[in-house]
């Protein structure tokens, strides 16, 4: 219906609160009271992310790439919060909001009316022209995305015939209804009572009773999968169902068809072993809640764990209230409405790259940037985790002492590349003349111990843990929509971060674990060699795609002294990139590269990928400078007068299929690439 007016709140009433409950926390609050709004005016951070007019000084037109980098940094600094970090939106996945909305509904809770309005606005804005939603904002609609987000909109108060709802329902029928939904979706719908648990494939908690030596025991699975499986198996085994409201009944009609699966008598019986298993998974999810102050590792388990705690301990329990108090950490208000983010932010990841970019371009040495730089170091200092998790061995966690996380220390998870980039950033900042030593050598050694603890026998580094199981476990992959998720795989990106951090550290503190570091770095380089593709490129799993991973791999090789003039494999990698430079001087790849494993050319060049290619070629010391010159000119041509770059296509990916946005990258990598290109073109 074209006359339908999408509801909205007054965006000038929203503020971003930073660091209220813990270091680096960010949450959006709506100020209803005018007096309050006056005493806490909106700043540029809020205005920028809400698409409102940002008040910034006029800048001189840049003449060199370094001028352009400086202007870029002048704008980006406007987005730095008072605690030193750069709060950033982290959206893209479209399967997260339904989990949160359903979980609150079955626990008899709801979001504030402003939050609900803005989520509706977000979902309606992100609806594709085909009429529904896909797995993420860049993908075509699927039954999964469409059913789940339709249900979310109904729970948020949209009537069955309001706006586009009739049309969306018709699309669901056309696509074959709820039977095509993967297990995760069916679990949520069953929890809501709109689908029947008998139509959900078995999710036996008994797997958590297996002894640790069993090759497929859950502690060996990739952490995101096991932390999601654990609460799901609890809800499955207890057959939890929320209250049957009239809305639930009407949704049941929509989803009426379900395949009744064969009844498995042993697993669904009330034998004592089931009760034992239920108690065991509950204990494990309590550990997870307590290790992360109810944030859990991510947004999927967050919502599942919240329902489990409510189901077992009730609405008045500490645990359930604790969960409620940390819901807003995942919600981000964008110009298109309120979204649920992929994590509780990307704080460390963004600041670690920004810091290194500022130092490597020389911008950190300019007086106008000193305050900003000191703020970053202070933030990084406070973000280091000083201890292992509270429930360390009991929760099958990897060590965290000395680590930096992807988002905030409270979330409590080490990632091999986050501890590494965090350490690199601290080392770079502390080498500046005007900074003091915030992180001392003992704390750096703790970080190094953690990095060293994460190398796999292949030489490669995985994400959160060592690889604990065999690739054959992929047979158990029940997520259906994702690929390569059952174990923690090694990645050239993570491996590069780790080895480059170790190498830099060994120059600062040459005596500490010197042999271990050397052995680890050499093995890591071997791994990078091993996974180069015959065409010279590397496949990227966390950024899109070949351009991203090739940048990392060439950084690794440059550290090993392998550059264009000295190495055939570097020549091949450079050829791969140079052949893909577009006629305007830029690079552009779509997320389909990650899905198919073949380079997928974007129709437009992208400033972020162009920056990655520039950095890659500089690491390789590619001799034909005209290539980088044309690329730098392209990045400069896309810069606005106030120093910003506009958002282009999505930059990130996970689990092969799901795109995720890194909107800070357009600042960070453009600044970094331009600043480095300036030096390289003059050399
Ligand atoms: C992330 C975000 C950061 C990312 C990098 C640090 C960039 C990467 O180099 C290592 C892996 C990591 C930490 C990562 C893993 C998977 C995450 C957490 C995500 C892509 C953000 C969202 C995603 C998570 C799995 C989403 C929840 C969905 C499930 C499938 C449970």
XYZ file of C-alpha atoms and ligand atoms in Angstrom:
714
model
C 0.000 0.000 0.000
C 1.711 3.111 -1.178
C -0.146 5.395 1.250
C 1.202 3.587 4.305
C 3.329 5.861 6.441
C 6.146 4.069 8.180
C 6.107 5.029 11.877
C 9.071 6.931 13.267
C 10.215 8.709 16.421
C 11.795 12.139 16.607
C 15.435 11.344 15.944
C 16.631 14.516 17.651
C 15.518 13.022 20.992
C 17.989 10.132 20.974
C 21.368 10.123 22.696
C 24.213 7.617 22.725
C 25.321 6.714 26.235
C 28.868 5.463 26.442
C 30.499 3.432 29.199
C 27.613 3.578 31.665
C 27.737 0.023 33.046
C 31.124 -1.067 31.757
C 34.111 0.059 29.730
C 33.238 0.717 26.107
C 29.545 -0.030 26.478
C 27.351 1.947 24.099
C 23.579 2.223 24.194
C 20.979 4.484 22.660
C 18.487 6.187 24.957
C 15.416 8.209 24.091
C 14.978 11.372 26.133
C 11.285 12.117 26.568
C 11.889 15.117 28.752
C 12.686 18.437 27.120
C 14.745 19.714 30.031
C 16.889 16.623 29.890
C 17.418 17.073 26.188
C 18.526 20.642 26.715
C 21.048 19.729 29.355
C 22.419 16.902 27.205
C 22.457 18.131 23.618
C 23.008 15.809 20.694
C 26.633 15.678 19.562
C 28.185 14.880 16.212
C 28.450 11.180 17.025
C 24.687 10.889 17.326
C 23.976 13.227 14.450
C 26.277 11.383 12.102
C 24.868 7.939 12.777
C 21.288 9.219 12.602
C 21.919 10.841 9.244
C 21.350 14.333 10.655
C 23.451 17.344 9.769
C 26.875 17.187 11.357
C 28.469 20.513 12.262
C 32.117 20.434 11.223
C 34.621 23.071 10.115
C 35.315 23.835 6.453
C 38.433 22.073 5.226
C 40.999 23.116 2.677
C 40.951 21.186 -0.550
C 43.522 18.387 -0.322
C 46.346 18.438 -2.818
C 48.204 15.295 -1.823
C 47.022 11.900 -0.591
C 48.327 12.830 2.853
C 46.220 16.015 2.856
C 43.217 13.870 2.046
C 44.081 11.415 4.817
C 44.398 14.316 7.248
C 40.999 15.670 6.238
C 39.542 12.205 6.584
C 40.911 11.933 10.083
C 39.582 15.401 10.955
C 36.118 14.184 10.114
C 36.503 10.780 11.720
C 37.702 12.324 14.982
C 34.292 13.964 15.249
C 32.931 10.451 15.766
C 35.173 9.683 18.731
C 33.373 9.430 22.052
C 34.563 11.054 25.264
C 35.975 7.725 26.500
C 38.302 7.531 23.478
C 36.614 4.915 21.293
C 34.652 5.286 18.087
C 31.120 4.000 18.573
C 29.990 2.363 15.380
C 26.986 0.683 13.911
C 27.481 -3.030 13.246
C 24.517 -4.313 11.268
C 23.703 -6.459 8.270
C 22.358 -9.801 9.562
C 18.564 -9.980 9.473
C 18.024 -13.037 11.639
C 18.750 -11.387 14.975
C 15.817 -9.074 15.721
C 13.192 -11.888 15.641
C 15.053 -13.822 18.348
C 15.123 -10.820 20.639
C 11.516 -9.844 20.022
C 10.239 -13.399 20.535
C 12.355 -13.902 23.649
C 10.975 -10.771 25.281
C 7.418 -11.645 24.288
C 7.484 -15.127 25.811
C 8.933 -13.671 29.006
C 6.067 -11.189 29.162
C 8.287 -8.190 28.423
C 8.594 -5.687 25.641
C 10.917 -3.008 24.402
C 10.064 0.654 25.030
C 7.511 2.071 22.623
C 10.203 4.192 20.953
C 12.458 1.175 20.491
C 9.569 -0.825 19.021
C 8.689 1.967 16.610
C 12.260 2.238 15.444
C 12.660 -1.524 14.965
C 9.537 -1.530 12.811
C 10.997 1.335 10.813
C 14.264 -0.553 10.381
C 12.600 -3.749 9.198
C 10.283 -1.934 6.821
C 13.197 0.065 5.424
C 15.254 -3.061 4.910
C 12.485 -4.978 3.192
C 13.685 -5.844 -0.292
C 11.901 -4.844 -3.449
C 10.923 -8.512 -3.902
C 8.774 -8.074 -0.791
C 10.524 -9.917 2.041
C 13.809 -10.279 3.875
C 16.872 -12.452 3.361
C 19.598 -13.646 5.680
C 21.182 -10.188 5.613
C 20.419 -6.789 4.158
C 22.286 -7.425 0.891
C 20.628 -10.767 0.071
C 17.357 -11.634 -1.694
C 14.396 -12.775 0.436
C 14.137 -16.290 1.824
C 11.327 -18.031 3.694
C 13.441 -17.877 6.832
C 14.118 -14.146 6.770
C 10.598 -13.308 5.685
C 8.661 -15.471 8.154
C 10.817 -14.500 11.116
C 10.725 -10.783 10.471
C 6.996 -10.897 9.719
C 6.457 -12.531 13.098
C 8.664 -9.892 14.740
C 6.613 -7.092 13.205
C 3.363 -8.662 14.416
C 4.709 -8.988 17.949
C 5.866 -5.378 17.784
C 2.269 -4.414 17.213
C 1.691 -4.319 13.476
C -1.780 -5.518 12.544
C -2.299 -8.387 10.069
C -3.406 -5.994 7.355
C -1.399 -2.961 8.266
C 0.861 -1.541 5.557
C 2.615 -4.261 3.575
C 1.669 -7.147 5.917
C -0.871 -8.791 3.587
C 1.621 -8.686 0.760
C 4.314 -10.244 2.945
C 1.956 -13.040 3.983
C 1.181 -13.747 0.359
C 4.897 -13.994 -0.342
C 5.330 -16.469 2.539
C 2.589 -18.697 1.097
C 4.154 -18.421 -2.327
C 7.532 -19.474 -0.977
C 6.023 -22.616 0.565
C 5.405 -21.579 4.177
C 7.217 -22.416 7.340
C 8.393 -25.897 6.417
C 11.372 -24.402 4.603
C 12.710 -22.723 7.731
C 15.981 -23.975 9.179
C 16.100 -25.462 12.671
C 17.033 -22.225 14.443
C 13.963 -20.504 13.106
C 11.720 -23.425 14.021
C 13.071 -23.381 17.551
C 12.112 -19.730 17.957
C 8.675 -20.304 16.505
C 8.160 -23.289 18.809
C 9.243 -21.249 21.821
C 6.636 -18.711 20.798
C 4.031 -21.459 20.460
C 3.409 -20.651 16.799
C 4.977 -23.898 15.607
C 5.092 -27.351 17.095
C 8.176 -28.761 18.809
C 7.423 -32.099 17.112
C 8.369 -30.480 13.803
C 11.833 -29.561 15.049
C 14.722 -31.934 14.407
C 16.316 -33.424 17.489
C 18.579 -31.114 19.584
C 19.623 -33.546 22.317
C 21.199 -32.007 25.436
C 22.584 -35.508 26.112
C 25.477 -34.622 23.812
C 26.794 -32.547 26.702
C 26.979 -35.720 28.815
C 29.534 -37.297 26.505
C 33.006 -37.629 27.963
C 35.480 -35.048 26.675
C 37.493 -37.604 24.682
C 34.620 -38.327 22.299
C 35.603 -36.812 18.925
C 32.283 -35.060 18.453
C 31.713 -33.881 22.050
C 30.289 -30.330 21.969
C 33.233 -28.642 23.684
C 35.108 -29.246 20.427
C 32.645 -27.295 18.299
C 33.153 -23.704 17.178
C 32.271 -21.570 20.129
C 29.363 -19.746 18.482
C 27.744 -23.007 17.549
C 28.110 -24.626 20.947
C 27.019 -21.540 22.871
C 23.899 -21.467 20.709
C 23.312 -25.201 20.833
C 23.461 -25.258 24.636
C 20.410 -23.057 25.396
C 18.574 -24.389 22.334
C 18.919 -27.935 23.612
C 17.589 -26.793 26.986
C 14.488 -25.254 25.453
C 14.047 -28.256 23.169
C 14.338 -30.815 25.942
C 12.043 -28.934 28.289
C 9.656 -28.152 25.423
C 9.399 -24.594 26.651
C 6.449 -22.675 25.216
C 5.426 -19.098 25.961
C 1.837 -18.077 26.762
C -0.794 -18.789 24.103
C -2.063 -15.333 23.234
C -4.529 -14.578 20.436
C -1.607 -13.355 18.360
C 0.186 -16.672 18.787
C -2.952 -18.501 17.646
C -3.210 -16.383 14.545
C 0.469 -16.944 13.733
C -0.078 -20.693 14.148
C -2.615 -20.497 11.356
C -0.095 -18.867 9.088
C 2.493 -21.526 9.851
C 0.054 -24.437 10.185
C 1.943 -26.880 7.971
C 4.752 -28.693 9.691
C 6.419 -31.976 9.040
C 5.953 -34.217 12.013
C 9.303 -35.862 12.533
C 9.695 -39.451 13.667
C 9.246 -39.745 17.397
C 12.517 -40.796 18.996
C 11.362 -42.583 22.181
C 14.653 -42.728 24.032
C 15.635 -39.106 23.599
C 12.299 -37.617 24.417
C 11.444 -39.919 27.275
C 11.526 -38.780 30.858
C 14.341 -41.148 31.788
C 16.679 -39.739 34.435
C 19.395 -39.215 31.831
C 17.347 -36.497 30.192
C 16.986 -34.644 33.471
C 20.702 -34.980 34.039
C 21.405 -33.562 30.620
C 19.010 -30.688 31.178
C 20.747 -29.802 34.425
C 24.132 -29.991 32.775
C 23.299 -27.652 29.893
C 21.649 -25.265 32.314
C 24.829 -25.171 34.383
C 26.852 -24.438 31.263
C 24.655 -21.570 30.214
C 24.830 -20.108 33.700
C 28.641 -20.148 33.377
C 28.325 -18.310 30.090
C 26.020 -15.668 31.576
C 28.308 -15.140 34.528
C 31.450 -14.956 32.421
C 29.946 -12.264 30.213
C 27.673 -10.317 32.595
C 24.627 -11.615 30.719
C 25.819 -10.505 27.321
C 26.900 -13.969 26.233
C 29.160 -14.384 23.239
C 26.696 -12.882 20.795
C 23.149 -11.844 19.964
C 21.764 -15.307 19.195
C 22.753 -16.973 22.444
C 21.873 -13.770 24.301
C 18.188 -14.167 23.500
C 18.158 -17.949 24.001
C 19.917 -17.768 27.355
C 17.520 -15.072 28.536
C 14.524 -17.357 27.918
C 16.237 -20.272 29.669
C 16.943 -18.199 32.772
C 13.365 -16.953 32.802
C 11.981 -20.452 32.295
C 13.946 -21.963 35.149
C 14.267 -19.132 37.654
C 11.301 -16.905 36.901
C 10.658 -13.254 36.126
C 11.839 -11.953 39.491
C 15.178 -13.753 39.476
C 18.493 -11.892 39.527
C 19.511 -13.747 36.421
C 16.517 -12.743 34.333
C 16.757 -9.140 35.482
C 20.469 -9.186 34.730
C 19.675 -10.294 31.209
C 17.090 -7.581 30.713
C 19.547 -4.948 31.840
C 21.946 -5.894 29.045
C 19.570 -5.985 26.084
C 20.248 -2.421 24.955
C 23.943 -3.190 24.471
C 22.995 -4.989 21.251
C 20.657 -2.352 19.827
C 21.895 0.384 17.545
C 19.873 3.258 16.168
C 20.742 4.028 12.567
C 19.278 6.474 10.104
C 17.045 3.610 8.925
C 15.798 2.626 12.382
C 16.834 0.415 15.293
C 18.756 -2.774 14.575
C 20.219 -5.630 16.536
C 23.955 -5.722 15.972
C 26.187 -8.708 15.212
C 27.851 -8.197 18.599
C 27.628 -5.615 21.381
C 29.764 -3.418 19.113
C 33.082 -3.524 17.266
C 34.859 -1.178 19.664
C 38.286 -2.772 19.898
C 38.460 -3.779 16.260
C 37.815 -0.248 15.006
C 40.049 1.534 17.468
C 42.969 -0.871 16.985
C 43.053 -0.211 13.252
C 42.468 3.508 13.684
C 45.398 3.762 16.062
C 47.736 1.927 13.706
C 46.538 3.989 10.756
C 47.164 7.214 12.692
C 50.692 6.153 13.578
C 51.695 4.656 10.228
C 50.500 7.679 8.247
C 52.340 10.072 10.562
C 49.076 11.797 11.491
C 49.567 10.786 15.119
C 52.622 13.022 15.231
C 50.643 16.099 14.302
C 49.736 18.206 17.263
C 46.085 18.548 16.336
C 45.686 14.787 16.813
C 47.379 14.353 20.161
C 44.248 14.492 22.265
C 42.518 11.952 20.089
C 45.514 9.650 20.167
C 45.854 9.830 23.946
C 42.168 9.011 24.215
C 42.689 5.903 22.117
C 45.581 4.679 24.229
C 43.620 5.255 27.400
C 40.698 3.275 25.997
C 42.953 0.408 24.903
C 44.656 0.331 28.282
C 41.316 -0.152 30.025
C 40.111 -2.685 27.476
C 42.749 -5.314 28.120
C 41.466 -8.351 30.007
C 43.653 -8.944 33.005
C 42.417 -12.363 34.103
C 41.121 -15.637 32.766
C 37.347 -16.099 32.683
C 35.596 -16.683 35.999
C 34.375 -20.105 34.847
C 37.448 -20.976 32.855
C 37.959 -24.729 32.674
C 34.365 -25.442 33.756
C 33.103 -23.430 30.810
C 35.650 -24.928 28.354
C 36.970 -21.433 27.676
C 40.310 -20.440 26.211
C 42.600 -18.284 28.361
C 42.021 -14.539 28.287
C 44.718 -13.166 30.545
C 46.335 -10.273 28.687
C 43.895 -10.441 25.783
C 41.897 -7.832 23.956
C 38.360 -8.721 22.833
C 36.519 -7.791 19.621
C 34.153 -5.444 21.428
C 34.435 -4.839 25.174
C 36.416 -6.573 27.919
C 33.214 -7.342 29.782
C 32.045 -9.549 26.913
C 35.134 -11.515 27.930
C 36.110 -13.379 24.768
C 39.570 -13.447 23.269
C 39.847 -13.555 19.484
C 43.309 -14.344 18.133
C 43.382 -11.336 15.840
C 41.774 -8.949 18.324
C 44.383 -9.588 20.994
C 47.002 -9.207 18.264
C 45.707 -6.004 16.694
C 45.046 -4.608 20.175
C 48.640 -5.277 21.155
C 49.944 -3.833 17.870
C 47.919 -0.678 18.439
C 49.232 -0.264 21.979
C 52.826 -0.806 20.869
C 52.450 1.721 18.045
C 50.867 4.358 20.269
C 53.352 3.905 23.084
C 56.246 4.494 20.706
C 55.109 8.076 20.088
C 57.118 10.831 21.841
C 54.286 12.310 23.783
C 52.487 9.221 25.107
C 53.293 7.530 28.388
C 53.581 3.820 29.022
C 50.018 2.835 29.844
C 50.433 -0.891 29.260
C 53.643 -2.119 30.863
C 55.843 -4.947 29.698
C 54.292 -7.546 32.028
C 50.911 -6.891 30.530
C 52.317 -7.117 27.022
C 53.898 -10.425 27.937
C 50.526 -11.697 29.104
C 49.120 -10.752 25.699
C 51.977 -12.539 23.975
C 51.406 -15.653 26.079
C 47.809 -15.650 24.949
C 48.736 -15.212 21.288
C 51.296 -18.006 21.510
C 48.684 -20.275 23.080
C 46.478 -19.991 20.011
C 48.570 -21.447 17.193
C 47.345 -24.694 15.647
C 49.572 -27.532 14.439
C 49.097 -26.299 10.852
C 50.769 -23.024 11.864
C 47.521 -21.143 11.299
C 45.432 -19.269 13.849
C 41.700 -19.802 14.201
C 39.268 -17.273 15.727
C 38.419 -17.757 19.429
C 40.140 -20.997 20.327
C 42.443 -23.708 19.140
C 40.912 -26.088 16.673
C 39.398 -28.730 18.918
C 37.723 -31.131 16.530
C 37.923 -32.691 13.095
C 36.595 -31.136 9.901
C 34.324 -34.176 9.658
C 32.163 -32.538 12.312
C 30.754 -30.439 9.490
C 28.410 -33.395 8.899
C 26.574 -32.352 12.017
C 26.084 -28.797 10.749
C 22.415 -28.227 11.440
C 22.314 -24.490 10.859
C 21.573 -25.168 7.188
C 22.125 -21.547 6.190
C 25.804 -21.329 7.116
C 28.906 -23.111 5.927
C 32.065 -24.198 7.769
C 30.875 -23.431 11.273
C 31.220 -26.630 13.250
C 34.841 -26.166 14.250
C 37.160 -23.185 14.505
C 39.090 -23.092 11.198
C 42.451 -21.389 10.581
C 42.397 -18.113 8.704
C 45.116 -16.141 6.898
C 43.647 -12.948 8.385
C 43.935 -14.112 12.002
C 47.309 -15.699 11.333
C 48.703 -12.454 9.946
C 47.510 -10.420 12.904
C 49.120 -12.882 15.288
C 52.457 -13.182 13.572
C 52.809 -9.455 12.931
C 52.064 -8.702 16.588
C 54.634 -11.241 17.756
C 57.251 -9.913 15.373
C 56.727 -6.320 16.483
C 56.806 -7.332 20.134
C 60.071 -9.238 19.700
C 61.770 -5.990 18.709
C 60.569 -4.277 21.893
C 61.258 -7.104 24.292
C 63.765 -9.318 22.466
C 64.470 -11.656 25.349
C 60.957 -12.727 26.197
C 60.161 -16.209 24.838
C 62.386 -15.469 21.866
C 62.545 -19.044 20.610
C 58.837 -19.650 20.958
C 58.127 -16.488 19.049
C 60.502 -17.318 16.269
C 59.179 -20.834 15.877
C 55.593 -19.611 15.931
C 56.210 -16.898 13.353
C 58.006 -19.267 11.006
C 55.240 -21.838 11.204
C 52.671 -19.133 10.642
C 54.442 -18.020 7.483
C 54.458 -21.632 6.297
C 50.719 -21.746 6.818
C 50.290 -18.530 4.790
C 52.302 -20.133 1.990
C 50.213 -23.286 2.179
C 46.872 -21.582 1.752
C 47.758 -19.326 -1.164
C 45.523 -20.224 -4.101
C 47.029 -21.208 -7.443
C 45.928 -17.845 -8.888
C 48.033 -16.020 -6.280
C 45.202 -14.880 -3.988
C 43.976 -15.809 -0.510
C 40.338 -16.468 0.412
C 38.923 -14.128 3.053
C 36.441 -15.335 5.651
C 35.773 -12.144 7.622
C 36.062 -9.371 5.039
C 35.116 -9.355 1.346
C 36.975 -11.362 0.201
C 40.072 -12.102 -1.865
C 41.095 -8.444 -1.668
C 40.788 -8.495 2.121
C 42.713 -11.696 2.766
C 45.360 -10.902 0.167
C 46.092 -7.653 1.985
C 46.669 -9.595 5.205
C 48.739 -12.311 3.565
C 51.010 -9.795 1.840
C 51.551 -8.095 5.187
C 52.710 -11.447 6.549
C 55.011 -12.062 3.639
C 56.522 -8.581 3.863
C 57.405 -9.382 7.465
C 59.193 -12.502 6.256
C 61.113 -10.329 3.779
C 59.118 -11.618 0.832
C 58.348 -8.750 -1.519
C 57.700 -8.423 -5.243
C 61.359 -8.248 -6.203
C 62.259 -11.317 -4.180
C 59.355 -13.686 -4.393
C 57.469 -15.418 -7.159
C 54.455 -15.962 -4.948
C 54.278 -12.243 -4.168
C 54.517 -11.474 -7.898
C 51.627 -13.821 -8.520
C 49.563 -12.206 -5.761
C 50.253 -8.715 -7.149
C 49.271 -9.853 -10.637
C 46.037 -11.197 -9.219
C 45.221 -7.799 -7.749
C 46.474 -5.634 -10.597
C 44.471 -7.632 -13.138
C 41.357 -6.782 -11.179
C 41.918 -3.040 -10.973
C 38.922 -1.382 -12.598
C 39.105 1.286 -15.296
C 38.508 4.058 -12.749
C 41.532 2.947 -10.711
C 39.543 1.219 -7.947
C 38.735 -2.302 -6.832
C 35.331 -3.775 -6.091
C 34.272 -7.250 -5.020
C 30.851 -8.429 -3.876
C 30.117 -10.790 -1.019
C 29.343 -13.466 -3.603
C 33.095 -14.093 -3.750
C 32.829 -15.504 -0.238
C 29.776 -17.594 -1.082
C 31.115 -19.125 -4.282
C 34.868 -19.055 -3.740
C 35.290 -17.272 -7.103
C 36.192 -13.583 -7.398
C 32.872 -11.762 -7.952
C 33.373 -8.398 -9.589
C 31.271 -5.541 -8.199
C 29.717 -3.231 -10.759
C 31.213 -0.245 -8.936
C 34.593 0.185 -7.374
C 34.546 0.462 -3.585
C 36.764 2.800 -1.570
C 37.338 0.232 1.157
C 38.476 -2.538 -1.169
C 40.536 -0.058 -3.128
C 42.294 0.857 0.122
C 42.921 -2.808 0.927
C 44.457 -3.332 -2.514
C 46.633 -0.234 -2.080
C 47.915 -1.453 1.283
C 48.520 -4.911 -0.182
C 50.590 -3.549 -3.056
C 52.567 -1.326 -0.698
C 53.364 -4.292 1.564
C 54.575 -6.100 -1.535
C 56.613 -3.095 -2.685
C 55.021 -3.339 -6.072
C 57.275 -1.499 -8.504
C 54.769 0.087 -10.910
C 53.657 3.062 -8.867
C 51.099 4.223 -11.388
C 48.763 1.497 -10.124
C 48.701 2.898 -6.598
C 48.646 6.445 -7.914
C 45.424 5.826 -9.853
C 43.881 4.082 -6.865
C 44.773 6.930 -4.503
C 43.234 9.407 -6.925
C 40.036 7.391 -6.979
C 39.803 7.357 -3.174
C 40.461 11.116 -3.124
C 37.816 11.749 -5.762
C 35.184 10.078 -3.571
C 35.985 12.211 -0.518
C 33.499 14.931 0.420
C 34.502 18.500 1.255
C 34.173 17.896 4.999
C 36.590 14.950 4.831
C 34.099 12.087 4.965
C 33.482 9.249 2.575
C 29.955 8.047 1.941
C 28.867 4.538 2.795
C 29.218 2.132 -0.132
C 28.490 -1.590 -0.256
C 28.920 -3.964 2.689
C 32.486 -4.819 3.726
C 32.317 -7.913 5.913
C 31.167 -11.518 5.946
C 30.859 -14.473 8.286
C 30.136 -18.150 7.968
C 30.518 -17.939 4.201
C 27.054 -16.555 3.552
C 26.184 -13.708 5.841
C 27.312 -10.184 5.006
C 27.967 -7.789 7.873
C 28.790 -4.082 7.678
C 31.915 -2.397 8.991
C 30.961 1.229 8.400
C 34.057 2.591 10.165
C 36.273 0.929 7.549
C 35.576 3.625 4.964
C 37.303 6.090 7.276
C 39.988 3.874 8.737
C 41.250 2.161 5.602
C 40.937 5.204 3.312
C 42.995 7.261 5.769
C 45.499 4.459 6.196
C 45.891 3.735 2.481
C 46.152 7.397 1.476
C 48.709 8.186 4.165
C 50.852 5.224 3.225
C 50.417 5.801 -0.498
C 51.720 9.341 -0.032
C 55.021 8.069 1.351
C 55.260 5.212 -1.117
C 54.639 7.442 -4.133
C 57.338 9.826 -2.986
C 59.886 7.103 -2.250
C 32.635 -11.734 14.190
C 33.070 -10.336 14.189
C 34.539 -10.122 14.283
C 35.318 -11.232 13.628
C 36.775 -10.855 13.286
C 37.563 -10.341 14.477
C 36.774 -9.755 12.236
C 37.438 -12.075 12.686
O 38.708 -11.742 12.210
C 37.361 -13.262 13.609
C 35.907 -13.640 13.899
C 35.055 -12.489 14.445
C 35.347 -12.338 15.919
C 33.555 -12.771 14.324
C 33.033 -14.160 14.447
C 31.551 -14.382 14.134
C 30.669 -13.219 14.565
C 30.776 -13.046 16.063
C 31.190 -11.972 13.848
C 31.158 -12.046 12.342
C 30.124 -10.960 14.230
C 28.800 -11.767 14.222
C 29.176 -13.254 14.171
C 28.247 -14.134 15.023
C 28.536 -15.586 14.759
C 26.799 -13.795 14.728
C 25.827 -14.596 15.500
C 25.336 -15.694 14.675
C 25.530 -17.005 14.874
C 25.798 -17.845 13.700
C 25.514 -17.654 16.209
